[in-house]
XYZ file of C-alpha atoms in Angstrom:
242
model
C -5.758 57.209 201.655
C -9.242 57.595 200.257
C -11.810 54.837 199.847
C -15.115 54.751 197.981
C -18.062 52.724 199.271
C -20.861 51.721 196.902
C -24.045 50.860 198.794
C -27.820 50.630 198.558
C -30.526 51.200 201.146
C -34.219 51.116 201.843
C -34.907 54.609 203.168
C -38.240 53.798 204.837
C -37.130 54.120 208.447
C -34.397 56.701 207.937
C -34.644 60.462 208.284
C -32.656 60.739 205.058
C -28.998 60.201 204.217
C -27.574 63.040 206.292
C -26.965 62.786 210.038
C -29.837 64.349 212.004
C -29.795 65.492 215.636
C -32.989 63.631 216.517
C -33.353 60.904 213.917
C -31.642 57.856 212.489
C -29.770 58.364 209.196
C -27.938 56.223 206.650
C -24.777 58.305 207.027
C -24.905 57.886 210.785
C -25.269 54.100 210.582
C -22.424 53.838 208.085
C -20.089 56.041 210.129
C -20.889 54.094 213.275
C -20.110 50.774 211.587
C -16.851 51.968 210.025
C -15.670 53.621 213.220
C -16.271 50.404 215.157
C -14.506 48.192 212.648
C -11.546 50.525 212.065
C -11.288 51.533 215.738
C -11.173 55.261 215.070
C -13.668 57.983 214.267
C -14.528 57.818 210.565
C -16.364 60.596 208.720
C -18.259 59.595 205.589
C -19.146 61.958 202.720
C -21.990 60.932 200.412
C -22.584 61.699 196.748
C -25.887 63.331 197.671
C -28.422 63.848 200.411
C -31.577 61.831 199.915
C -34.568 63.031 201.950
C -36.490 61.123 204.597
C -38.048 57.942 203.229
C -36.189 58.113 199.897
C -34.314 55.003 198.738
C -31.076 54.375 196.866
C -30.313 51.354 194.718
C -26.916 53.026 194.268
C -25.236 55.494 196.591
C -21.530 56.299 196.702
C -19.674 57.656 199.722
C -16.026 58.206 200.576
C -13.921 58.144 203.732
C -10.250 58.699 204.501
C -8.126 56.201 206.409
C -4.372 56.078 206.898
C -3.485 52.436 206.675
C -3.823 49.338 204.538
C -7.307 47.887 204.151
C -8.588 44.586 202.852
C -11.498 46.137 200.945
C -13.385 42.901 200.320
C -13.097 41.899 203.959
C -14.230 45.341 205.127
C -17.285 45.187 202.855
C -18.103 41.731 204.242
C -17.772 42.858 207.860
C -19.816 46.003 207.246
C -22.639 43.936 205.774
C -22.616 41.703 208.842
C -22.674 44.708 211.158
C -25.090 47.084 209.426
C -28.890 46.701 209.609
C -30.706 44.724 206.930
C -31.936 47.863 205.140
C -28.373 48.926 204.203
C -26.235 46.797 201.880
C -22.610 47.356 200.880
C -21.774 46.379 197.299
C -18.055 47.192 197.398
C -15.259 49.162 199.048
C -12.371 50.313 196.870
C -9.316 52.516 197.202
C -9.384 55.545 194.902
C -7.230 58.553 194.126
C -7.008 61.055 196.981
C -8.429 63.793 194.771
C -11.650 61.919 194.029
C -14.661 63.221 195.973
C -17.915 61.282 196.276
C -19.986 64.435 195.845
C -17.969 66.935 193.848
C -16.360 64.469 191.418
C -19.717 63.023 190.348
C -20.691 64.063 186.810
C -24.311 62.889 186.852
C -27.004 61.399 189.046
C -30.132 59.540 187.990
C -33.395 59.182 189.919
C -36.501 57.080 189.259
C -39.939 57.987 190.596
C -42.526 55.170 190.528
C -46.305 55.440 190.278
C -49.088 52.873 189.927
C -52.706 53.429 188.908
C -54.366 50.355 190.435
C -54.415 49.278 194.058
C -51.579 46.827 194.688
C -50.394 45.211 197.936
C -46.935 44.812 196.404
C -46.365 48.272 194.964
C -47.568 50.331 197.905
C -44.277 50.635 199.799
C -42.135 51.772 196.860
C -44.555 53.453 194.473
C -47.128 56.241 194.623
C -50.738 55.158 194.050
C -52.758 57.500 191.822
C -56.334 56.986 190.647
C -57.013 59.785 188.167
C -56.424 59.575 184.391
C -53.016 60.806 183.253
C -51.916 61.836 179.767
C -48.361 60.505 179.692
C -47.690 61.809 176.199
C -48.354 65.341 177.466
C -46.239 64.634 180.557
C -43.347 63.543 178.343
C -43.778 66.617 176.165
C -43.498 68.781 179.277
C -40.591 66.723 180.625
C -38.533 67.444 177.499
C -38.837 71.156 178.256
C -36.701 70.617 181.373
C -33.681 70.090 179.131
C -34.084 73.586 177.667
C -33.452 75.319 181.006
C -30.783 75.426 183.699
C -32.385 77.390 186.544
C -34.786 75.223 188.524
C -35.592 77.507 191.427
C -39.280 76.668 190.877
C -38.601 73.106 192.066
C -36.315 73.890 195.007
C -37.618 73.546 198.537
C -38.451 76.951 200.008
C -35.694 78.500 202.153
C -33.249 75.757 201.137
C -29.631 76.642 201.886
C -28.256 76.513 198.323
C -25.778 78.816 196.605
C -27.222 78.225 193.146
C -30.369 76.730 191.617
C -28.618 75.908 188.329
C -28.706 72.270 187.157
C -28.053 70.645 183.790
C -30.767 68.062 183.030
C -29.757 65.586 180.318
C -32.685 63.145 180.489
C -36.304 63.407 181.623
C -38.793 60.778 180.504
C -41.735 58.644 181.660
C -41.533 54.881 181.026
C -44.319 52.293 181.274
C -43.575 48.982 182.998
C -47.045 47.450 182.804
C -50.633 48.581 182.095
C -50.780 50.117 185.581
C -47.163 50.952 186.503
C -44.905 53.779 185.329
C -41.690 55.440 186.388
C -40.143 58.828 185.699
C -36.414 58.846 184.896
C -34.404 62.029 185.315
C -30.654 62.574 185.012
C -28.740 65.758 185.827
C -25.313 66.857 186.973
C -26.856 67.860 190.321
C -30.248 68.140 191.991
C -31.745 70.660 194.363
C -33.380 69.647 197.607
C -36.832 68.189 196.902
C -36.377 68.885 193.160
C -37.359 65.510 191.701
C -40.526 65.170 193.767
C -41.533 68.736 192.875
C -40.885 68.125 189.163
C -42.991 64.939 189.271
C -45.804 66.717 191.102
C -45.833 69.460 188.465
C -45.741 66.989 185.560
C -48.719 65.199 187.092
C -50.608 68.503 187.026
C -49.924 68.528 183.270
C -51.031 64.906 182.951
C -54.290 65.636 184.733
C -55.039 68.539 182.412
C -54.819 71.086 185.202
C -51.710 72.738 183.728
C -50.882 73.332 180.060
C -47.491 72.827 178.425
C -47.125 76.607 178.223
C -48.027 76.920 181.902
C -45.335 74.353 182.737
C -42.791 76.440 180.874
C -43.947 79.567 182.717
C -43.509 77.772 186.063
C -39.859 77.089 185.221
C -39.271 80.627 184.010
C -41.036 82.126 187.034
C -38.654 80.356 189.457
C -41.250 80.428 192.257
C -41.865 77.236 194.201
C -45.437 78.320 194.957
C -46.334 78.145 191.248
C -45.175 74.529 190.820
C -47.033 71.359 191.753
C -47.020 69.644 195.109
C -44.074 67.598 196.334
C -44.812 63.903 195.853
C -44.283 61.310 198.631
C -40.688 60.214 199.190
C -41.328 56.463 199.394
C -41.584 56.187 195.571
C -38.253 57.898 194.829
C -34.998 56.032 194.188
C -31.485 57.261 193.505
C -30.416 54.651 190.946
C -27.102 55.721 189.421
C -24.120 58.035 189.913
C -21.376 58.496 187.338
C -17.819 59.762 187.746
């Protein structure tokens, strides 16, 4: 039988979602907890692979287990066992053909920035101190929905079969006079894609790249032409749909 786990985590101390040979990972912690509670080796498959330091207010993973489970009790026990920076929202039995990664139809990320020094924002937002034209950044962001090949925003030498993604939303929102976040939704994301997109949009906002230049970056499909990759601590996976 197949079970879905919905969870959230603070990625600060993790080397990303995926198990690493020399670093602690969210997947590793979750597998260790499940294997201990269910008294057999459990393999967990996540809906995506967040990078080191990246957070998730919603992540979905699945595992297979032959036997009856009290899902509410398992969620409770997992929360008692797992570290404080991982929280289980629910465990539920699903159809055997549902897959946490391949059955997902969309994923949404937020990237947070703030423009004034703040002791409260610093852990989960990127501090920037130069003027930004958010109207221009939103104009450039809308261009993302005109294209499907995002090789320009894919980490160099990434092991991917295709750089095609379907972006359905890309927009900057203002929370306060000094805080903003970028919302982007797509059917899939390439490794490092969101942070590279944000870094390139910031080049537009600073006036160092024109709207036409932004379009040429996408069409050129070369990572070296795009902006820098922004820090991971300000990025959150916030929603996954099935």
